[in-house]
Coordinates of C-alpha atoms and ligand atoms in Angstrom, one line a residue:
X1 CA 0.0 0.0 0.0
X2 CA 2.9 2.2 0.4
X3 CA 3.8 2.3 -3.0
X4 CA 1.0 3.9 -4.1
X5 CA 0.2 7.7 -4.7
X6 CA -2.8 9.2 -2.5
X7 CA -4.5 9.4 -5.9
X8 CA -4.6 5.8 -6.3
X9 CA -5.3 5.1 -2.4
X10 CA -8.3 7.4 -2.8
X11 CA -9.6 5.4 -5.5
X12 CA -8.8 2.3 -3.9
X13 CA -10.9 3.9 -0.6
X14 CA -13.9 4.3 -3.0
X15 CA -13.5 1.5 -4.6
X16 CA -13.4 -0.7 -1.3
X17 CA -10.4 -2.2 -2.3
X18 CA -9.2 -1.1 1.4
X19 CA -10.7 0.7 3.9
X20 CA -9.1 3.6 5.9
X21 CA -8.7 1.6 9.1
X22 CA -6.4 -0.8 6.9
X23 CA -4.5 2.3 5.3
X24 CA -4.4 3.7 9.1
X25 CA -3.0 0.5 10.3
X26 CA -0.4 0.0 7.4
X27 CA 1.0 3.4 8.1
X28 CA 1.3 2.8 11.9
X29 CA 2.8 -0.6 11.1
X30 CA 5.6 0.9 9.4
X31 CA 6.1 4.0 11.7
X32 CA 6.7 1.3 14.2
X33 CA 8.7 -0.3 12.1
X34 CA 11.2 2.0 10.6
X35 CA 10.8 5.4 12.3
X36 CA 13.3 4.8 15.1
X37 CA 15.8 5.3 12.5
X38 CA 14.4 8.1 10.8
X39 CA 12.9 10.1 14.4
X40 CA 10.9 11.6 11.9
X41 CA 7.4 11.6 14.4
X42 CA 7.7 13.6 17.8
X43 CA 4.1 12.5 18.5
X44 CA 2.1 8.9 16.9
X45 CA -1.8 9.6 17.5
X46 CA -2.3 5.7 17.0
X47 CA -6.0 5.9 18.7
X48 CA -6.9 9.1 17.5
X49 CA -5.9 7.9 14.2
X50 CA -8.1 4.7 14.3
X51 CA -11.0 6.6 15.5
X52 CA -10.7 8.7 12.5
X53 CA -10.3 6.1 9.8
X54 CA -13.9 4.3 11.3
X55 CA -15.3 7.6 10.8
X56 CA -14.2 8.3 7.5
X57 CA -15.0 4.5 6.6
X58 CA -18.5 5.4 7.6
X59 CA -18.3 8.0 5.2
X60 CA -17.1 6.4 2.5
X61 CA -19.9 4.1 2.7
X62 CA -22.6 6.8 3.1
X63 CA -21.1 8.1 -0.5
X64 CA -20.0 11.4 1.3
X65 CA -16.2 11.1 0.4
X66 CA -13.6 14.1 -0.8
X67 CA -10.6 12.8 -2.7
X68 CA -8.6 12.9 1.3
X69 CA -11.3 11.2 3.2
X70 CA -9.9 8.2 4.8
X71 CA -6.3 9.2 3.9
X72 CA -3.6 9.4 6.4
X73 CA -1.6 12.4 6.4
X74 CA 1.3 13.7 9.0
X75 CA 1.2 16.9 10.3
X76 CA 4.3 19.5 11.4
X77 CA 4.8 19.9 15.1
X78 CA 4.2 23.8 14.8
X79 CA 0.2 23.4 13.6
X80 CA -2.1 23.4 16.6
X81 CA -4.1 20.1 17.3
X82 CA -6.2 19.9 20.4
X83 CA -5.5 18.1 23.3
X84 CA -2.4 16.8 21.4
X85 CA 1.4 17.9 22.3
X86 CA 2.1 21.1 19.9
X87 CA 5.9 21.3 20.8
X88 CA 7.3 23.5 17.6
X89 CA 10.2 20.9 18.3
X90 CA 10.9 23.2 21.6
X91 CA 11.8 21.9 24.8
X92 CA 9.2 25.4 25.7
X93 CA 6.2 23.8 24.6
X94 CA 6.9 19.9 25.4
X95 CA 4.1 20.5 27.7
X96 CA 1.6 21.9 25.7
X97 CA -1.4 20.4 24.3
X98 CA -3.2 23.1 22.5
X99 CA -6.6 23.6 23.4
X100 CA -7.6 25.1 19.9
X101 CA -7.0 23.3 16.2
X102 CA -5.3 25.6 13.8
X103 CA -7.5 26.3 10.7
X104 CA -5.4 23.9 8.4
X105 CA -5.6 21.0 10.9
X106 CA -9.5 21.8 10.9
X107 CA -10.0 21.8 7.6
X108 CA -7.7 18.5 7.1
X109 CA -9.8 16.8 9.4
X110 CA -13.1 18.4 8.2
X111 CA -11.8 16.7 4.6
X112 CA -11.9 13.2 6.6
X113 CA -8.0 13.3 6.3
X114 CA -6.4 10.8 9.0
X115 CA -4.0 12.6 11.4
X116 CA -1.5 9.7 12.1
X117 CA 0.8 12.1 13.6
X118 CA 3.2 15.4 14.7
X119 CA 6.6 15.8 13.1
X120 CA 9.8 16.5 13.8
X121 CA 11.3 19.8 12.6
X122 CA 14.1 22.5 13.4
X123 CA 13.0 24.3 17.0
X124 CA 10.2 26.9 16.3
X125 CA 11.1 26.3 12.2
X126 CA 14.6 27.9 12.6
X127 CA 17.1 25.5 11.0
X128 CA 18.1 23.8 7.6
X129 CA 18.8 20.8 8.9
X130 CA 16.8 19.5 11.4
X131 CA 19.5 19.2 14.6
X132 CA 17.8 22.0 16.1
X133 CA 14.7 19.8 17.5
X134 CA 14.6 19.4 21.4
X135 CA 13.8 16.3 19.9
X136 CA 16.5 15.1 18.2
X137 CA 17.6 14.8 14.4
X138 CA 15.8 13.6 11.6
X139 CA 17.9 11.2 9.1
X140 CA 17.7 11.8 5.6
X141 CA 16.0 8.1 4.6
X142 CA 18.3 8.1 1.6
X143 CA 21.8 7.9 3.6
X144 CA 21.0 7.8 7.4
X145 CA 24.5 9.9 8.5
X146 CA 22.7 13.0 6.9
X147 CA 20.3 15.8 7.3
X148 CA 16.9 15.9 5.5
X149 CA 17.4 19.4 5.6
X150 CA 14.7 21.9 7.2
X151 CA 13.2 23.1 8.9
X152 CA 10.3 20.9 8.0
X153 CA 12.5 17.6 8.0
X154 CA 10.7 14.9 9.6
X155 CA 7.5 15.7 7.9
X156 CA 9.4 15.5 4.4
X157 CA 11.4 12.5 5.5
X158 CA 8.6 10.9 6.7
X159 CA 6.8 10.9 3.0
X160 CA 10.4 10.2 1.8
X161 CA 10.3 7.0 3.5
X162 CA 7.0 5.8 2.3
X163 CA 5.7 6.1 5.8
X164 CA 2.6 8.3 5.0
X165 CA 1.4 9.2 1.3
X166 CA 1.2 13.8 2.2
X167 CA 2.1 15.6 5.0
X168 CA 1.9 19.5 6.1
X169 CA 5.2 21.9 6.0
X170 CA 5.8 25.2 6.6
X171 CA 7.8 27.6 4.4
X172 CA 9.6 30.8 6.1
X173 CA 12.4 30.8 4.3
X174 CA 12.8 27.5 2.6
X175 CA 11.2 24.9 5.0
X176 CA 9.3 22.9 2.7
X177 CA 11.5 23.4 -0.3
X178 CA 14.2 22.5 0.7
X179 CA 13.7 19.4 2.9
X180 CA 11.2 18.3 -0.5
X181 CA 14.7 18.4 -2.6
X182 CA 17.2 17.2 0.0
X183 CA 14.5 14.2 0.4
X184 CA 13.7 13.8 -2.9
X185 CA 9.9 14.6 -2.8
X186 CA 7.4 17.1 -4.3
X187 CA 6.9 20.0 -1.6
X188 CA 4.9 23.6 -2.4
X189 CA 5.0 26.7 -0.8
X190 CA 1.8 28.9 -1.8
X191 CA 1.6 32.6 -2.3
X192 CA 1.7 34.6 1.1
X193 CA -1.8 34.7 2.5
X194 CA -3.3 31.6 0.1
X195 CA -3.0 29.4 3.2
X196 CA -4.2 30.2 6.8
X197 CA -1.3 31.1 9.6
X198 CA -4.0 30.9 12.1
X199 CA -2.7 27.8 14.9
X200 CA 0.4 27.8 12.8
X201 CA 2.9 28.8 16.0
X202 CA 4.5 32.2 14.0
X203 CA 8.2 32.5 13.7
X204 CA 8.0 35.4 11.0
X205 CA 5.1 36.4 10.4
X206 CA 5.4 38.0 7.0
X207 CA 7.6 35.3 5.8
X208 CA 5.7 32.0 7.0
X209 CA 3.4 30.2 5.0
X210 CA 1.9 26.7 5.3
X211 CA 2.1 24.1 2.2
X212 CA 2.3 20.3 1.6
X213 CA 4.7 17.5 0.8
X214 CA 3.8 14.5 -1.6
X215 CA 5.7 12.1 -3.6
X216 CA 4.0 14.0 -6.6
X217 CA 2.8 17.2 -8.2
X218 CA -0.4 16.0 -8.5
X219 CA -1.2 14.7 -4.8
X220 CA 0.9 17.8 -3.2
X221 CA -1.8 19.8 -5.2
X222 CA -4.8 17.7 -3.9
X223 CA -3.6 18.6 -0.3
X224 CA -2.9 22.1 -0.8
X225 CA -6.6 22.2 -2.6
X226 CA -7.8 21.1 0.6
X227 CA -5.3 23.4 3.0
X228 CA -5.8 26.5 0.8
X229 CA -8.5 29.4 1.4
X230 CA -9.5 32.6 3.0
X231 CA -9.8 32.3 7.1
X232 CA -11.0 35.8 8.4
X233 CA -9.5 34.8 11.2
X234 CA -5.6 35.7 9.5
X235 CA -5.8 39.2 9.2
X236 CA -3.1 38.3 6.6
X237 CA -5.3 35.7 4.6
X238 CA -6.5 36.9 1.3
X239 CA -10.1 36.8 0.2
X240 CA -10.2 34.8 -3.2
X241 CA -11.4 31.6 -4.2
X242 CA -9.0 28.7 -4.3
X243 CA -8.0 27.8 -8.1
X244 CA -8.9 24.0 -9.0
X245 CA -5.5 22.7 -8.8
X246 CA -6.0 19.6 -10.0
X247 CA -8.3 21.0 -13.2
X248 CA -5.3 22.5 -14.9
X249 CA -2.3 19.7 -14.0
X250 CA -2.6 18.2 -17.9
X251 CA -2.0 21.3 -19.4
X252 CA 0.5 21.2 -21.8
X253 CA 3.7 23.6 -21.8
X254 CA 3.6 24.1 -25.1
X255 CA 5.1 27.7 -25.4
X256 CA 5.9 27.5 -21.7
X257 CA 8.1 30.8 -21.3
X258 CA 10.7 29.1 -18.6
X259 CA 13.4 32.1 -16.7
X260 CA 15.9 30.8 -15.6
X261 CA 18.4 33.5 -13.4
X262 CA 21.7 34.2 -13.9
X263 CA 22.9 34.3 -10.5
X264 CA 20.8 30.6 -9.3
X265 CA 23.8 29.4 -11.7
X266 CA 26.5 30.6 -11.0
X267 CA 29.0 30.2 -7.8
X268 CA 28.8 28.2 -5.6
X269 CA 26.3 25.8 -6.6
X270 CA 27.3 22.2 -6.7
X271 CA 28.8 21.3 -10.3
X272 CA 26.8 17.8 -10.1
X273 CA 23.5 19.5 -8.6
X274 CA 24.0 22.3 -11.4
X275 CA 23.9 19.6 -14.7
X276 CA 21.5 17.3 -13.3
X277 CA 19.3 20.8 -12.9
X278 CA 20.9 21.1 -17.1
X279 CA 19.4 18.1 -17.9
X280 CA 16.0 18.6 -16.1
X281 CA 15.8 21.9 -18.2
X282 CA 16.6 19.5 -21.3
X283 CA 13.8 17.7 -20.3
X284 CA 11.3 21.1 -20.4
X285 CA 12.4 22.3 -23.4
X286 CA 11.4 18.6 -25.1
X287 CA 7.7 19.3 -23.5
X288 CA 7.6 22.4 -25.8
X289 CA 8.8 24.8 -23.2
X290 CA 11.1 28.4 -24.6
X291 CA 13.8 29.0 -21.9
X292 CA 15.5 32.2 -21.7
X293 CA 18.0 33.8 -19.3
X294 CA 17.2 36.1 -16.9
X295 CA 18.4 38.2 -14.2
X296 CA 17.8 38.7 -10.9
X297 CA 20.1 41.5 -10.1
X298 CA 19.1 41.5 -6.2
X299 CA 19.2 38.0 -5.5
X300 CA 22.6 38.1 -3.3
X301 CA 20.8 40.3 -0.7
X302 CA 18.3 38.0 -0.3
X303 CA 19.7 35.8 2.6
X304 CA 21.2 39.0 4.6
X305 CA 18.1 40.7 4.3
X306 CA 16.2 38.0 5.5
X307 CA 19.0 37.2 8.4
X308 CA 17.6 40.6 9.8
X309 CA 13.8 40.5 8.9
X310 CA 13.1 37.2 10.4
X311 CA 15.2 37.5 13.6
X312 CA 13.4 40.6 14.0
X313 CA 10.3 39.1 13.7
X314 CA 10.8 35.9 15.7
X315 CA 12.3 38.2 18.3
X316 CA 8.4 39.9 18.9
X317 CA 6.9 36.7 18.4
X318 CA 8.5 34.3 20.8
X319 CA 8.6 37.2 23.2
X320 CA 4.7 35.5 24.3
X321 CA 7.0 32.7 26.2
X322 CA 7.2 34.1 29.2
X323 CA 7.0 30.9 31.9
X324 CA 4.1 32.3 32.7
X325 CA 1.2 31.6 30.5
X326 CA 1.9 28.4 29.3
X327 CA 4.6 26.1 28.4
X328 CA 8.2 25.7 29.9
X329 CA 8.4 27.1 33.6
X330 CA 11.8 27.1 35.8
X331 CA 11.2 25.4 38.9
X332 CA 11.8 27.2 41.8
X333 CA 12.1 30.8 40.6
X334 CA 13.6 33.6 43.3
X335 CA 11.4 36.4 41.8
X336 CA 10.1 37.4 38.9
X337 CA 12.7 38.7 36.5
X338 CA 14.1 35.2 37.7
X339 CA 11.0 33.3 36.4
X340 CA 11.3 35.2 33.1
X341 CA 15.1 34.6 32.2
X342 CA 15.4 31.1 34.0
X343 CA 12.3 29.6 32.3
X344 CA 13.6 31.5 28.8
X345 CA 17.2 30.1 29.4
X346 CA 15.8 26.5 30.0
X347 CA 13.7 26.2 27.7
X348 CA 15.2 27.9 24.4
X349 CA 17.9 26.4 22.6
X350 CA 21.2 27.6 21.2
X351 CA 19.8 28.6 17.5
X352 CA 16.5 30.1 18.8
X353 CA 18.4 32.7 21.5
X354 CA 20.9 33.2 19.0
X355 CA 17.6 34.5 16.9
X356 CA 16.3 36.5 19.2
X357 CA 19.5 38.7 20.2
X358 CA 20.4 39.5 16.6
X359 CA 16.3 40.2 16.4
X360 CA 16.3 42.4 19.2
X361 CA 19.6 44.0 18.6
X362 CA 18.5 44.9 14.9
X363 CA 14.8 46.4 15.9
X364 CA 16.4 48.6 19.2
X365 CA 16.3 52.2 19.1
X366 CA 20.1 53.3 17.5
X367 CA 19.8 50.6 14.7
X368 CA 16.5 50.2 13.4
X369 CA 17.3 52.2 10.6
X370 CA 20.5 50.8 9.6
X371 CA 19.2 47.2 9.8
X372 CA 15.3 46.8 9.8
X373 CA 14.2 49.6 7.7
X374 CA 17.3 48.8 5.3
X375 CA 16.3 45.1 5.0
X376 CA 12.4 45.9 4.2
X377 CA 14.0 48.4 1.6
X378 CA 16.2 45.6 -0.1
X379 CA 12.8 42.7 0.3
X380 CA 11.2 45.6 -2.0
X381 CA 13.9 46.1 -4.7
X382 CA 13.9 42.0 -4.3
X383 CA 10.2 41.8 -5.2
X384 CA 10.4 44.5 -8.2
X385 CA 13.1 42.4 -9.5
X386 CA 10.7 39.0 -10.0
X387 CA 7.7 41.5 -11.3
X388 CA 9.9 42.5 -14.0
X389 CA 11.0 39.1 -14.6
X390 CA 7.3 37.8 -14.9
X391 CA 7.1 40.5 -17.4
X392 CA 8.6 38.2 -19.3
X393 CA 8.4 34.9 -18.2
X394 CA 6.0 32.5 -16.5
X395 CA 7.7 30.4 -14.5
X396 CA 11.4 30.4 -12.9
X397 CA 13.3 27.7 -12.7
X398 CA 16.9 26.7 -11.1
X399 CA 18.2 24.6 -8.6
X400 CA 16.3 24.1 -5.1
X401 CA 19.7 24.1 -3.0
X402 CA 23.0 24.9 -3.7
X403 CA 24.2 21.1 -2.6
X404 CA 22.7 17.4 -1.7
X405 CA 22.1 16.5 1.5
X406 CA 25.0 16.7 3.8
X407 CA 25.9 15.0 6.8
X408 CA 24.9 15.7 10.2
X409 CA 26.8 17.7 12.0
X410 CA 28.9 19.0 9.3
X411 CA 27.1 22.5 9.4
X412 CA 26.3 22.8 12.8
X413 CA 28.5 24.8 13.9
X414 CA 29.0 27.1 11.0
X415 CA 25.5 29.1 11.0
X416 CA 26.8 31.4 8.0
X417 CA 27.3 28.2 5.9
X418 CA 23.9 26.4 7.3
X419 CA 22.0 29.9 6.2
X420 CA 23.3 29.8 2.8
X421 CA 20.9 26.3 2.6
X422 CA 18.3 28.8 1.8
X423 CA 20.4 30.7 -0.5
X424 CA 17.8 30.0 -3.9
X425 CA 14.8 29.5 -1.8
X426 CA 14.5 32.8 0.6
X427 CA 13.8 35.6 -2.0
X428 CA 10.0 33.7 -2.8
X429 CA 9.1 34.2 1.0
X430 CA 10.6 37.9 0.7
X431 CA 8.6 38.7 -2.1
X432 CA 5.1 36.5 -0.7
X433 CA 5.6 34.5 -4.1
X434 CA 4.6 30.8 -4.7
X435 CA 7.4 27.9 -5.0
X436 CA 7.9 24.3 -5.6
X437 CA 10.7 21.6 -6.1
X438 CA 10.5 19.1 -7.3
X439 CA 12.4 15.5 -7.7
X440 CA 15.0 15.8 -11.0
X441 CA 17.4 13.8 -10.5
X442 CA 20.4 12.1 -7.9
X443 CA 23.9 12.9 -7.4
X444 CA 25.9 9.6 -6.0
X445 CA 22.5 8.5 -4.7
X446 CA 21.5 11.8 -3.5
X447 CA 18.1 13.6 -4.4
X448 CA 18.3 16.7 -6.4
X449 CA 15.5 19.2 -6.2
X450 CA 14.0 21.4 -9.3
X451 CA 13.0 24.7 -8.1
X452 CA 10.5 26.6 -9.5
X453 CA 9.1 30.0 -8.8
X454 CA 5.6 31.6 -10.0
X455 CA 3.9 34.6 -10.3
X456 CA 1.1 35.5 -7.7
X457 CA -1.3 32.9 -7.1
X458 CA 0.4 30.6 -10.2
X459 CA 0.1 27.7 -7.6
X460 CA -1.6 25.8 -10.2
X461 CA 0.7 27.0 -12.8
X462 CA 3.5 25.4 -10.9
X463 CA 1.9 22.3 -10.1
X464 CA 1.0 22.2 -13.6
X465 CA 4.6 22.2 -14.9
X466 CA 5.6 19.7 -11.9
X467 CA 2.9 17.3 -13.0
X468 CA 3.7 17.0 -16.7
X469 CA 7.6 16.7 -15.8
X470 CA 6.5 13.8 -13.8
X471 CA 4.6 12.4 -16.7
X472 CA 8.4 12.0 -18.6
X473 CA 10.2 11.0 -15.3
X474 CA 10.4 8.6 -13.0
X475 CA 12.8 10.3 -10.3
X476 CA 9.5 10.8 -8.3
X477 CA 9.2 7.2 -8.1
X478 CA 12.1 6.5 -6.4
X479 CA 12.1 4.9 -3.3
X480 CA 14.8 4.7 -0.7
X481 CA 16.9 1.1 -0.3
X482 CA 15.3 -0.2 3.3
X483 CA 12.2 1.5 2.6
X484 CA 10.9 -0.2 -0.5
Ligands
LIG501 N1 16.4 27.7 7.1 C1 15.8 29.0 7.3 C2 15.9 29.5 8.7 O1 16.6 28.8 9.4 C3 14.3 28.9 6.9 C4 13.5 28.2 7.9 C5 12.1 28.1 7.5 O2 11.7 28.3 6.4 N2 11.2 28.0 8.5 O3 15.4 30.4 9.1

């Protein structure tokens, strides 16, 4: 059952070829199984799970079924489920069950979508890697001594490894992208405001957006169908109706205007990364695609900028863990300034504090200017320089991460090199623009992502050029040795 796509489980659902409670069990059984290598689950909702499959068996007999009823799905540790742990891979909230669901997890389990479980992921989303989680590392399920990059990791490893058909990521910088190509899956990032952030714990707020993970094109755009759509109650949620993703996936790309940027090509990208990208290019220009340089002249500002925007922004947002209203409390405290910086201390970890200083430092009074105010300035010049590219082109294309997937603890102490993960992927969440990668290829048994960057709301544009890739390849396919 593992090998097949959430297309074909669906129709096996209606069909009653299986039921959900045997789909459930399958993806428990091998969670079990394998996941103690991978320590891609911080949470396993085994009972919660079951009682959902029944339910969504019943419907699936009462002919009341949407194309996720009955499917199981794992969700990232930073959505809000009640009365289950929401940790944010944090050692702050390992005590927190949330007592609301965020609107995705609502509308997943509205769908009749079977929570198996939370995932793993870099503490409160900050991290490339994964070795930020209170939690532990994931394992990259294609070579176990590396990273499966983040910080949405465990949820992408998890799909990786065949252990649930989707999943949910987050995106504030590169989350889902990157993880997708370091693990060799299908993961999209929407346009800022397509998916709700309310119950999604905030990092940076004007940078994080919710998405999905699937082994294809076509069942990461089923899940984002289903995750997508106005919530009044993000004040940052836009109010438009969610395109039919899966209506426009056999389009062809005929006359397909493909950009792809100078400087995504240039140094320091991986020479092997770089020609398997070539030849996944080849591969669009076959399907009728017109590829033409381009140049995005701000694109080396993009991870400095954002190295002041989001710290700035995480810096007001975790400021709400105080010890005092919920999560991690010191024991013992002296007084209260003691509470605060004992319970902060304890329960933050390295990369997070390091966050928040540089966040604080950049918003105080003497150097808001110099920093903040210069950083929005650049994000703008950043997000002129795609308008004027989508003058011209429809989609962007280049490589999803400058390398494969390296090993653990070979970055982890160098956070300039671990930022420069992001280095292709951070200008889409500076601009609010919708991206993708995609499987194209392996580099000595490494996954290679595709990236691929659209206008405003082109989510079914880019799932439209993943999709028809995917009809000429197989790299999708591909299923890590252990894990067949
Ligand atoms: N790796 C980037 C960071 O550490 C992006 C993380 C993300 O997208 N949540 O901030």
């Amino acid at each position: 059952m593992h090998r097949k796509s959430l297309v074909e489980l669906a129709a096996d659902l209606r069909a009653g070829a299986c039921s959900s409670e045997e789909l459930t069990r399958a993806s428990l059984e091998r969670i079990g199984r394998l996941d103690g290598r991978l320590n891609s689950f911080i949470t396993v909702t085994e009972q919660q799970a079951l009682d959902a499959a029944r339910a969504a068996d019943a419907r699936l007999k009462a002919g009341d079924a949407g194309p996720l009823t009955g499917i199981p799905f794992a969700h990232k540790d930073i959505f809000c489920t009640r009365g289950v742990k929401t940790s944010c891979g944090s050692r702050m909230l390992d005590n927190f069950p949330a007592p609301y669901d965020a609107t995705v997890t609502r509308k997943l389990l509205d769908a009749g979508a079977v929570m198996i479980g939370k995932t793993n992921m870099d503490e409160f989303a900050m991290g490339s890697s994964n070795e930020t989680s209170f939690y532990g590392p994931v394992k990259n399920p294609w070579d176990e001594m590396r990273v499966p990059g983040g910080s949405s990791g465990g949820s992408a490893a998890a799909v990786a490894a065949r252990l649930v058909p989707v999943s949910t990521g987050t995106d504030t910088g590169g989350s889902i992208r990157q993880p997708a190509a370091l693990c060799g899956i299908t993961g999209i990032k929407p346009t800022y405001g397509r998916v709700s952030r309310y119950g999604m714990i905030a990092f940076a707020s004007s940078l994080d957006q919710g998405g999905s993970f699937a082994c294809s094109a076509e069942d990461a755009a089923i899940m984002l169908g289903a995750m997508a759509g106005f919530d009044e109650r993000d004040s940052t949620s836009v109010d438009r109706p969610v395109d039919d993703y899966q209506a426009t996936l056999n389009a062809p790309l005929q006359g397909l205007k493909i950009g792809l940027p100078k400087e995504y090509f240039g140094e320091g990208l991986d020479a092997a990364v770089g020609s398997a990208v070539e030849t996944a290019l080849d591969e669009y220009r076959k399907l009728g695609a017109e590829l033409v340089e381009i140049s995005l002249p701000n694109a080396q500002l993009a991870v400095p900028a954002y190295y002041v925007v989001a710290p700035a922004e995480c810096s007001s947002n975790l400021s709400r863990f105080d010890g005092v209203r919920f999560g991690y409390r010191a024991a013992d405290p002296k007084d209260l300034a003691d509470l605060y910086t004992r319970s902060r201390g304890e329960g933050f970890g390295a990369e997070v504090k390091r966050r928040i200083l540089i966040g604080a430092y950049a918003l105080s009074a003497g150097y808001y200017d110099a920093y903040y105010l210069k950083a929005q300035q650049i994000r703008r010049l950043i997000r002129e320089d795609f308008l004027k590219a989508f003058e011209q082109v429809d989609v962007i294309m280049g490589p999803t991460a400058p390398s494969t997937a390296f090993k653990l603890g070979e970055k982890a102490d160098d956070p300039v090199s671990m930022y420069l993960s992001d280095i292709y992927t951070i200008a889409a969440n500076l601009a609010g623009l919708p991206a993708m990668s995609i499987p194209a290829g392996f580099v000595e048994g490494l996954p290679v992502g595709l990236h691929l960057i659209g206008n405003y709301f082109a989510e079914g544009r880019l799932l439209n050029a993943g999709h028809q890739y995917q009809q000429v390849t197989d790299w999708h396919r591909q299923i890590p040795q252990g894990f067949e």
